[in-house]
């Protein structure tokens, strides 16, 4: 049955940034539900303590080479995959580009880019050694697909993650290692502002009219990590309620702003009525 391809029984998946009750926590829960052995990684011990005891928990700082090695060493064989979740845009990372300071830039690229390369590399080396293939998925952002005004380093880092995804997919395809990314839209997490269903959002750029949930992202990650996506690599899957589909040339009612012909406007608006 094709739904069997969703199962991950007897396979280990590492989730970086699994603590905190947000996207990483949901991804770990979804993958565990599909049968995976979860290696939950976080540098915050309290956040790890709140996770299920069935997980292998690794307190590590993945910005360091030692932290990365300790994660891979702790993973029970056979290793199948990795979800790179660590990232985000902290308050100090928000500023106009004209004012951006070097330390803001460096710390955002540390948080969002460098560890994705080196943890993925360590996992891929293990997968090559096992000769099993595997699957790596990174949580990127719509801010890496289009502009990220006033958090330029975050947008740059997330765009770089998409380039990294494509390159690793090409290099590692020969080993059966698939590498994909999710372009997450605005997701309600414990640290993001708590907006509930807001119909006005559909006017402001989200065709589905709501913010996303961590489970919306986890469902996409489950698809990309499991064999359901066995023929997909180098892909960027948008999970953003359709937000990337609207460009500034469409007004709040999806009418192209350059259309001024009253006959055409009448037909469009008539068909909306
Ligand atoms: N929330 C959103 O709206 C949204 C939108 C698009 C993309 N994303 C992306 O989703 C990902 C997760 O977002 P979130 O809001 O759930 O994040 P979060 O802050 O809730 O979780 C990230 C976790 O990573 C851990 N962490 C940070 N640095 C670490 C390190 N050096 N070593 C080990 N662990 C470390 C933190 O302790 C934290 O528990 C990020 O990559 C973010 O950019 C989020």
PDB file of N, CA and C in Angstrom, residues 12-103:
ATOM      1  N   UNK A  12      16.117   5.901  12.479  1.00  0.00           N
ATOM      2  CA  UNK A  12      16.391   7.038  13.369  1.00  0.00           C
ATOM      3  C   UNK A  12      16.391   8.352  12.600  1.00  0.00           C
ATOM      4  N   UNK A  13      15.705   9.331  13.170  1.00  0.00           N
ATOM      5  CA  UNK A  13      15.704  10.678  12.575  1.00  0.00           C
ATOM      6  C   UNK A  13      16.139  11.680  13.647  1.00  0.00           C
ATOM      7  N   UNK A  14      17.112  12.500  13.318  1.00  0.00           N
ATOM      8  CA  UNK A  14      17.588  13.566  14.214  1.00  0.00           C
ATOM      9  C   UNK A  14      16.766  14.825  13.945  1.00  0.00           C
ATOM     10  N   UNK A  15      16.301  15.470  15.017  1.00  0.00           N
ATOM     11  CA  UNK A  15      15.588  16.744  14.869  1.00  0.00           C
ATOM     12  C   UNK A  15      16.345  17.792  15.677  1.00  0.00           C
ATOM     13  N   UNK A  16      16.971  18.754  15.002  1.00  0.00           N
ATOM     14  CA  UNK A  16      17.674  19.824  15.732  1.00  0.00           C
ATOM     15  C   UNK A  16      16.662  20.882  16.153  1.00  0.00           C
ATOM     16  N   UNK A  17      16.817  21.420  17.353  1.00  0.00           N
ATOM     17  CA  UNK A  17      15.865  22.431  17.831  1.00  0.00           C
ATOM     18  C   UNK A  17      14.507  21.820  18.136  1.00  0.00           C
ATOM     19  N   UNK A  18      14.527  20.595  18.698  1.00  0.00           N
ATOM     20  CA  UNK A  18      13.268  19.862  18.934  1.00  0.00           C
ATOM     21  C   UNK A  18      12.511  20.375  20.152  1.00  0.00           C
ATOM     22  N   UNK A  19      13.172  21.165  21.013  1.00  0.00           N
ATOM     23  CA  UNK A  19      12.497  21.644  22.222  1.00  0.00           C
ATOM     24  C   UNK A  19      11.678  22.882  21.950  1.00  0.00           C
ATOM     25  N   UNK A  20      10.983  23.331  22.972  1.00  0.00           N
ATOM     26  CA  UNK A  20      10.347  24.640  22.881  1.00  0.00           C
ATOM     27  C   UNK A  20       8.897  24.661  22.450  1.00  0.00           C
ATOM     28  N   UNK A  21       8.333  23.498  22.107  1.00  0.00           N
ATOM     29  CA  UNK A  21       6.897  23.480  21.807  1.00  0.00           C
ATOM     30  C   UNK A  21       6.522  24.088  20.477  1.00  0.00           C
ATOM     31  N   UNK A  22       7.501  24.372  19.606  1.00  0.00           N
ATOM     32  CA  UNK A  22       7.182  24.974  18.311  1.00  0.00           C
ATOM     33  C   UNK A  22       7.294  23.978  17.176  1.00  0.00           C
ATOM     34  N   UNK A  23       7.893  24.438  16.093  1.00  0.00           N
ATOM     35  CA  UNK A  23       7.969  23.623  14.875  1.00  0.00           C
ATOM     36  C   UNK A  23       8.773  22.337  15.108  1.00  0.00           C
ATOM     37  N   UNK A  24       9.890  22.429  15.792  1.00  0.00           N
ATOM     38  CA  UNK A  24      10.721  21.245  16.029  1.00  0.00           C
ATOM     39  C   UNK A  24       9.998  20.201  16.859  1.00  0.00           C
ATOM     40  N   UNK A  25       9.280  20.651  17.869  1.00  0.00           N
ATOM     41  CA  UNK A  25       8.540  19.726  18.739  1.00  0.00           C
ATOM     42  C   UNK A  25       7.468  18.994  17.942  1.00  0.00           C
ATOM     43  N   UNK A  26       6.758  19.707  17.076  1.00  0.00           N
ATOM     44  CA  UNK A  26       5.723  19.081  16.241  1.00  0.00           C
ATOM     45  C   UNK A  26       6.328  18.117  15.234  1.00  0.00           C
ATOM     46  N   UNK A  27       7.466  18.497  14.642  1.00  0.00           N
ATOM     47  CA  UNK A  27       8.115  17.599  13.673  1.00  0.00           C
ATOM     48  C   UNK A  27       8.522  16.302  14.355  1.00  0.00           C
ATOM     49  N   UNK A  28       9.119  16.410  15.539  1.00  0.00           N
ATOM     50  CA  UNK A  28       9.547  15.205  16.265  1.00  0.00           C
ATOM     51  C   UNK A  28       8.340  14.322  16.569  1.00  0.00           C
ATOM     52  N   UNK A  29       7.243  14.928  17.014  1.00  0.00           N
ATOM     53  CA  UNK A  29       6.044  14.147  17.369  1.00  0.00           C
ATOM     54  C   UNK A  29       5.480  13.437  16.141  1.00  0.00           C
ATOM     55  N   UNK A  30       5.443  14.119  15.003  1.00  0.00           N
ATOM     56  CA  UNK A  30       4.889  13.514  13.781  1.00  0.00           C
ATOM     57  C   UNK A  30       5.751  12.346  13.319  1.00  0.00           C
ATOM     58  N   UNK A  31       7.060  12.524  13.354  1.00  0.00           N
ATOM     59  CA  UNK A  31       7.974  11.466  12.903  1.00  0.00           C
ATOM     60  C   UNK A  31       7.933  10.276  13.858  1.00  0.00           C
ATOM     61  N   UNK A  32       7.787  10.559  15.164  1.00  0.00           N
ATOM     62  CA  UNK A  32       7.668   9.477  16.149  1.00  0.00           C
ATOM     63  C   UNK A  32       6.373   8.698  15.910  1.00  0.00           C
ATOM     64  N   UNK A  33       5.298   9.416  15.597  1.00  0.00           N
ATOM     65  CA  UNK A  33       4.014   8.761  15.324  1.00  0.00           C
ATOM     66  C   UNK A  33       4.135   7.815  14.121  1.00  0.00           C
ATOM     67  N   UNK A  34       5.011   8.167  13.187  1.00  0.00           N
ATOM     68  CA  UNK A  34       5.222   7.310  12.010  1.00  0.00           C
ATOM     69  C   UNK A  34       6.209   6.185  12.302  1.00  0.00           C
ATOM     70  N   UNK A  35       6.677   6.088  13.560  1.00  0.00           N
ATOM     71  CA  UNK A  35       7.497   4.949  13.964  1.00  0.00           C
ATOM     72  C   UNK A  35       8.973   5.224  14.098  1.00  0.00           C
ATOM     73  N   UNK A  36       9.422   6.456  13.796  1.00  0.00           N
ATOM     74  CA  UNK A  36      10.858   6.755  13.852  1.00  0.00           C
ATOM     75  C   UNK A  36      11.363   6.791  15.293  1.00  0.00           C
ATOM     76  N   UNK A  37      12.631   6.417  15.457  1.00  0.00           N
ATOM     77  CA  UNK A  37      13.349   6.682  16.710  1.00  0.00           C
ATOM     78  C   UNK A  37      13.835   8.121  16.611  1.00  0.00           C
ATOM     79  N   UNK A  38      13.445   8.937  17.574  1.00  0.00           N
ATOM     80  CA  UNK A  38      13.776  10.368  17.493  1.00  0.00           C
ATOM     81  C   UNK A  38      15.004  10.696  18.329  1.00  0.00           C
ATOM     82  N   UNK A  39      15.961  11.358  17.702  1.00  0.00           N
ATOM     83  CA  UNK A  39      17.061  11.980  18.447  1.00  0.00           C
ATOM     84  C   UNK A  39      16.725  13.462  18.521  1.00  0.00           C
ATOM     85  N   UNK A  40      16.310  13.892  19.707  1.00  0.00           N
ATOM     86  CA  UNK A  40      15.887  15.281  19.910  1.00  0.00           C
ATOM     87  C   UNK A  40      17.079  16.086  20.395  1.00  0.00           C
ATOM     88  N   UNK A  41      17.411  17.124  19.650  1.00  0.00           N
ATOM     89  CA  UNK A  41      18.606  17.929  19.959  1.00  0.00           C
ATOM     90  C   UNK A  41      18.181  19.338  20.334  1.00  0.00           C
ATOM     91  N   UNK A  42      18.721  19.833  21.429  1.00  0.00           N
ATOM     92  CA  UNK A  42      18.502  21.242  21.794  1.00  0.00           C
ATOM     93  C   UNK A  42      19.619  21.638  22.742  1.00  0.00           C
ATOM     94  N   UNK A  43      19.942  22.920  22.772  1.00  0.00           N
ATOM     95  CA  UNK A  43      20.969  23.333  23.741  1.00  0.00           C
ATOM     96  C   UNK A  43      20.331  23.733  25.066  1.00  0.00           C
ATOM     97  N   UNK A  44      18.997  23.764  25.093  1.00  0.00           N
ATOM     98  CA  UNK A  44      18.260  24.153  26.291  1.00  0.00           C
ATOM     99  C   UNK A  44      17.768  22.887  27.004  1.00  0.00           C
ATOM    100  N   UNK A  45      18.406  22.572  28.148  1.00  0.00           N
ATOM    101  CA  UNK A  45      18.105  21.319  28.864  1.00  0.00           C
ATOM    102  C   UNK A  45      16.648  21.263  29.305  1.00  0.00           C
ATOM    103  N   UNK A  46      16.100  22.384  29.748  1.00  0.00           N
ATOM    104  CA  UNK A  46      14.712  22.386  30.225  1.00  0.00           C
ATOM    105  C   UNK A  46      13.753  22.045  29.101  1.00  0.00           C
ATOM    106  N   UNK A  47      14.023  22.591  27.924  1.00  0.00           N
ATOM    107  CA  UNK A  47      13.155  22.290  26.782  1.00  0.00           C
ATOM    108  C   UNK A  47      13.219  20.803  26.421  1.00  0.00           C
ATOM    109  N   UNK A  48      14.398  20.217  26.540  1.00  0.00           N
ATOM    110  CA  UNK A  48      14.523  18.776  26.273  1.00  0.00           C
ATOM    111  C   UNK A  48      13.765  17.971  27.322  1.00  0.00           C
ATOM    112  N   UNK A  49      13.832  18.434  28.573  1.00  0.00           N
ATOM    113  CA  UNK A  49      13.186  17.696  29.674  1.00  0.00           C
ATOM    114  C   UNK A  49      11.680  17.587  29.450  1.00  0.00           C
ATOM    115  N   UNK A  50      11.097  18.570  28.782  1.00  0.00           N
ATOM    116  CA  UNK A  50       9.650  18.573  28.555  1.00  0.00           C
ATOM    117  C   UNK A  50       9.217  17.611  27.447  1.00  0.00           C
ATOM    118  N   UNK A  51      10.180  17.055  26.712  1.00  0.00           N
ATOM    119  CA  UNK A  51       9.838  16.162  25.591  1.00  0.00           C
ATOM    120  C   UNK A  51       9.618  14.732  26.098  1.00  0.00           C
ATOM    121  N   UNK A  52       8.952  13.876  25.308  1.00  0.00           N
ATOM    122  CA  UNK A  52       8.691  12.498  25.743  1.00  0.00           C
ATOM    123  C   UNK A  52       9.977  11.737  26.054  1.00  0.00           C
ATOM    124  N   UNK A  53       9.897  10.860  27.072  1.00  0.00           N
ATOM    125  CA  UNK A  53      11.083  10.095  27.472  1.00  0.00           C
ATOM    126  C   UNK A  53      11.442   8.995  26.480  1.00  0.00           C
ATOM    127  N   UNK A  54      10.562   8.756  25.528  1.00  0.00           N
ATOM    128  CA  UNK A  54      10.881   7.750  24.496  1.00  0.00           C
ATOM    129  C   UNK A  54      11.930   8.277  23.503  1.00  0.00           C
ATOM    130  N   UNK A  55      12.176   9.574  23.502  1.00  0.00           N
ATOM    131  CA  UNK A  55      13.186  10.130  22.594  1.00  0.00           C
ATOM    132  C   UNK A  55      14.587   9.932  23.170  1.00  0.00           C
ATOM    133  N   UNK A  56      15.579   9.845  22.279  1.00  0.00           N
ATOM    134  CA  UNK A  56      16.979   9.979  22.695  1.00  0.00           C
ATOM    135  C   UNK A  56      17.235  11.482  22.738  1.00  0.00           C
ATOM    136  N   UNK A  57      17.560  12.004  23.917  1.00  0.00           N
ATOM    137  CA  UNK A  57      17.708  13.459  24.050  1.00  0.00           C
ATOM    138  C   UNK A  57      19.185  13.837  24.101  1.00  0.00           C
ATOM    139  N   UNK A  58      19.560  14.787  23.295  1.00  0.00           N
ATOM    140  CA  UNK A  58      20.962  15.210  23.259  1.00  0.00           C
ATOM    141  C   UNK A  58      21.031  16.713  23.492  1.00  0.00           C
ATOM    142  N   UNK A  59      21.635  17.068  24.633  1.00  0.00           N
ATOM    143  CA  UNK A  59      21.842  18.494  24.923  1.00  0.00           C
ATOM    144  C   UNK A  59      23.157  18.883  24.258  1.00  0.00           C
ATOM    145  N   UNK A  60      23.069  19.702  23.223  1.00  0.00           N
ATOM    146  CA  UNK A  60      24.285  20.042  22.471  1.00  0.00           C
ATOM    147  C   UNK A  60      24.119  21.406  21.816  1.00  0.00           C
ATOM    148  N   UNK A  61      25.254  22.077  21.640  1.00  0.00           N
ATOM    149  CA  UNK A  61      25.282  23.335  20.888  1.00  0.00           C
ATOM    150  C   UNK A  61      25.766  22.997  19.471  1.00  0.00           C
ATOM    151  N   UNK A  62      24.849  22.984  18.514  1.00  0.00           N
ATOM    152  CA  UNK A  62      25.231  22.542  17.163  1.00  0.00           C
ATOM    153  C   UNK A  62      25.968  23.618  16.369  1.00  0.00           C
ATOM    154  N   UNK A  63      26.266  24.755  17.024  1.00  0.00           N
ATOM    155  CA  UNK A  63      27.121  25.752  16.354  1.00  0.00           C
ATOM    156  C   UNK A  63      28.592  25.324  16.448  1.00  0.00           C
ATOM    157  N   UNK A  64      28.870  24.298  17.275  1.00  0.00           N
ATOM    158  CA  UNK A  64      30.253  23.849  17.449  1.00  0.00           C
ATOM    159  C   UNK A  64      30.450  22.478  16.805  1.00  0.00           C
ATOM    160  N   UNK A  65      31.701  22.196  16.396  1.00  0.00           N
ATOM    161  CA  UNK A  65      32.033  20.898  15.785  1.00  0.00           C
ATOM    162  C   UNK A  65      31.813  19.769  16.789  1.00  0.00           C
ATOM    163  N   UNK A  66      32.155  20.027  18.073  1.00  0.00           N
ATOM    164  CA  UNK A  66      31.972  18.981  19.100  1.00  0.00           C
ATOM    165  C   UNK A  66      30.493  18.673  19.278  1.00  0.00           C
ATOM    166  N   UNK A  67      29.673  19.732  19.276  1.00  0.00           N
ATOM    167  CA  UNK A  67      28.220  19.543  19.424  1.00  0.00           C
ATOM    168  C   UNK A  67      27.665  18.699  18.287  1.00  0.00           C
ATOM    169  N   UNK A  68      28.069  19.002  17.074  1.00  0.00           N
ATOM    170  CA  UNK A  68      27.608  18.260  15.897  1.00  0.00           C
ATOM    171  C   UNK A  68      28.008  16.790  16.022  1.00  0.00           C
ATOM    172  N   UNK A  69      29.271  16.544  16.415  1.00  0.00           N
ATOM    173  CA  UNK A  69      29.741  15.156  16.522  1.00  0.00           C
ATOM    174  C   UNK A  69      28.984  14.406  17.602  1.00  0.00           C
ATOM    175  N   UNK A  70      28.683  15.081  18.721  1.00  0.00           N
ATOM    176  CA  UNK A  70      27.985  14.393  19.820  1.00  0.00           C
ATOM    177  C   UNK A  70      26.584  13.979  19.396  1.00  0.00           C
ATOM    178  N   UNK A  71      25.966  14.753  18.512  1.00  0.00           N
ATOM    179  CA  UNK A  71      24.618  14.422  18.025  1.00  0.00           C
ATOM    180  C   UNK A  71      24.679  13.149  17.182  1.00  0.00           C
ATOM    181  N   UNK A  72      25.608  13.102  16.243  1.00  0.00           N
ATOM    182  CA  UNK A  72      25.696  11.938  15.345  1.00  0.00           C
ATOM    183  C   UNK A  72      26.120  10.696  16.136  1.00  0.00           C
ATOM    184  N   UNK A  73      27.028  10.880  17.107  1.00  0.00           N
ATOM    185  CA  UNK A  73      27.475   9.740  17.917  1.00  0.00           C
ATOM    186  C   UNK A  73      26.334   9.147  18.745  1.00  0.00           C
ATOM    187  N   UNK A  74      25.376   9.999  19.136  1.00  0.00           N
ATOM    188  CA  UNK A  74      24.283   9.533  20.013  1.00  0.00           C
ATOM    189  C   UNK A  74      23.162   8.842  19.235  1.00  0.00           C
ATOM    190  N   UNK A  75      23.192   8.924  17.917  1.00  0.00           N
ATOM    191  CA  UNK A  75      22.068   8.413  17.118  1.00  0.00           C
ATOM    192  C   UNK A  75      22.138   6.890  16.972  1.00  0.00           C
ATOM    193  N   UNK A  76      21.099   6.173  17.431  1.00  0.00           N
ATOM    194  CA  UNK A  76      21.098   4.711  17.253  1.00  0.00           C
ATOM    195  C   UNK A  76      21.039   4.351  15.772  1.00  0.00           C
ATOM    196  N   UNK A  77      21.752   3.274  15.390  1.00  0.00           N
ATOM    197  CA  UNK A  77      21.725   2.816  13.990  1.00  0.00           C
ATOM    198  C   UNK A  77      20.425   2.042  13.739  1.00  0.00           C
ATOM    199  N   UNK A  78      19.903   2.060  12.518  1.00  0.00           N
ATOM    200  CA  UNK A  78      20.420   2.803  11.386  1.00  0.00           C
ATOM    201  C   UNK A  78      19.847   4.220  11.354  1.00  0.00           C
ATOM    202  N   UNK A  79      20.748   5.155  11.033  1.00  0.00           N
ATOM    203  CA  UNK A  79      20.310   6.547  10.875  1.00  0.00           C
ATOM    204  C   UNK A  79      19.600   6.681   9.528  1.00  0.00           C
ATOM    205  N   UNK A  80      18.477   7.392   9.531  1.00  0.00           N
ATOM    206  CA  UNK A  80      17.744   7.597   8.274  1.00  0.00           C
ATOM    207  C   UNK A  80      17.730   9.066   7.848  1.00  0.00           C
ATOM    208  N   UNK A  81      17.630   9.983   8.823  1.00  0.00           N
ATOM    209  CA  UNK A  81      17.461  11.352   8.365  1.00  0.00           C
ATOM    210  C   UNK A  81      17.705  12.412   9.414  1.00  0.00           C
ATOM    211  N   UNK A  82      17.518  13.633   8.960  1.00  0.00           N
ATOM    212  CA  UNK A  82      17.765  14.835   9.777  1.00  0.00           C
ATOM    213  C   UNK A  82      16.750  15.900   9.402  1.00  0.00           C
ATOM    214  N   UNK A  83      16.198  16.553  10.423  1.00  0.00           N
ATOM    215  CA  UNK A  83      15.388  17.755  10.189  1.00  0.00           C
ATOM    216  C   UNK A  83      16.131  18.918  10.836  1.00  0.00           C
ATOM    217  N   UNK A  84      16.572  19.866  10.024  1.00  0.00           N
ATOM    218  CA  UNK A  84      17.247  21.071  10.530  1.00  0.00           C
ATOM    219  C   UNK A  84      16.183  22.104  10.880  1.00  0.00           C
ATOM    220  N   UNK A  85      15.942  22.266  12.188  1.00  0.00           N
ATOM    221  CA  UNK A  85      14.907  23.220  12.619  1.00  0.00           C
ATOM    222  C   UNK A  85      15.524  24.467  13.251  1.00  0.00           C
ATOM    223  N   UNK A  86      16.682  24.316  13.899  1.00  0.00           N
ATOM    224  CA  UNK A  86      17.280  25.472  14.604  1.00  0.00           C
ATOM    225  C   UNK A  86      17.353  26.670  13.665  1.00  0.00           C
ATOM    226  N   UNK A  87      16.868  27.785  14.147  1.00  0.00           N
ATOM    227  CA  UNK A  87      16.883  29.009  13.341  1.00  0.00           C
ATOM    228  C   UNK A  87      15.907  30.011  13.917  1.00  0.00           C
ATOM    229  N   UNK A  88      15.751  31.126  13.233  1.00  0.00           N
ATOM    230  CA  UNK A  88      14.788  32.127  13.681  1.00  0.00           C
ATOM    231  C   UNK A  88      15.362  33.521  13.557  1.00  0.00           C
ATOM    232  N   UNK A  89      14.515  34.473  13.867  1.00  0.00           N
ATOM    233  CA  UNK A  89      14.911  35.874  13.815  1.00  0.00           C
ATOM    234  C   UNK A  89      14.644  36.476  15.182  1.00  0.00           C
ATOM    235  N   UNK A  90      15.704  36.701  15.946  1.00  0.00           N
ATOM    236  CA  UNK A  90      15.558  37.232  17.303  1.00  0.00           C
ATOM    237  C   UNK A  90      15.417  38.753  17.250  1.00  0.00           C
ATOM    238  N   UNK A  91      14.884  39.388  18.314  1.00  0.00           N
ATOM    239  CA  UNK A  91      14.706  40.856  18.268  1.00  0.00           C
ATOM    240  C   UNK A  91      15.943  41.627  17.813  1.00  0.00           C
ATOM    241  N   UNK A  92      17.161  41.250  18.271  1.00  0.00           N
ATOM    242  CA  UNK A  92      18.331  42.031  17.811  1.00  0.00           C
ATOM    243  C   UNK A  92      18.619  41.908  16.316  1.00  0.00           C
ATOM    244  N   UNK A  93      17.983  40.929  15.664  1.00  0.00           N
ATOM    245  CA  UNK A  93      18.246  40.740  14.231  1.00  0.00           C
ATOM    246  C   UNK A  93      17.388  41.634  13.347  1.00  0.00           C
ATOM    247  N   UNK A  94      16.479  42.402  13.987  1.00  0.00           N
ATOM    248  CA  UNK A  94      15.609  43.289  13.199  1.00  0.00           C
ATOM    249  C   UNK A  94      16.209  44.694  13.171  1.00  0.00           C
ATOM    250  N   UNK A  95      16.488  45.211  11.982  1.00  0.00           N
ATOM    251  CA  UNK A  95      17.008  46.579  11.835  1.00  0.00           C
ATOM    252  C   UNK A  95      17.039  46.914  10.351  1.00  0.00           C
ATOM    253  N   UNK A  96      16.968  48.198  10.016  1.00  0.00           N
ATOM    254  CA  UNK A  96      17.132  48.569   8.605  1.00  0.00           C
ATOM    255  C   UNK A  96      18.522  48.172   8.115  1.00  0.00           C
ATOM    256  N   UNK A  97      18.609  47.785   6.854  1.00  0.00           N
ATOM    257  CA  UNK A  97      19.893  47.347   6.298  1.00  0.00           C
ATOM    258  C   UNK A  97      20.957  48.442   6.408  1.00  0.00           C
ATOM    259  N   UNK A  98      20.551  49.704   6.332  1.00  0.00           N
ATOM    260  CA  UNK A  98      21.528  50.795   6.418  1.00  0.00           C
ATOM    261  C   UNK A  98      22.220  50.833   7.781  1.00  0.00           C
ATOM    262  N   UNK A  99      21.523  50.325   8.800  1.00  0.00           N
ATOM    263  CA  UNK A  99      22.071  50.376  10.164  1.00  0.00           C
ATOM    264  C   UNK A  99      22.666  49.050  10.611  1.00  0.00           C
ATOM    265  N   UNK A 100      22.590  48.033   9.747  1.00  0.00           N
ATOM    266  CA  UNK A 100      22.933  46.682  10.204  1.00  0.00           C
ATOM    267  C   UNK A 100      24.394  46.588  10.643  1.00  0.00           C
ATOM    268  N   UNK A 101      24.601  46.004  11.817  1.00  0.00           N
ATOM    269  CA  UNK A 101      25.964  45.881  12.353  1.00  0.00           C
ATOM    270  C   UNK A 101      26.505  44.474  12.109  1.00  0.00           C
ATOM    271  N   UNK A 102      27.806  44.365  12.111  1.00  0.00           N
ATOM    272  CA  UNK A 102      28.460  43.104  11.789  1.00  0.00           C
ATOM    273  C   UNK A 102      28.061  41.982  12.759  1.00  0.00           C
ATOM    274  N   UNK A 103      27.911  42.318  14.048  1.00  0.00           N
ATOM    275  CA  UNK A 103      27.580  41.242  14.990  1.00  0.00           C
ATOM    276  C   UNK A 103      26.143  40.752  14.804  1.00  0.00           C
TER     277      UNK A 103
END
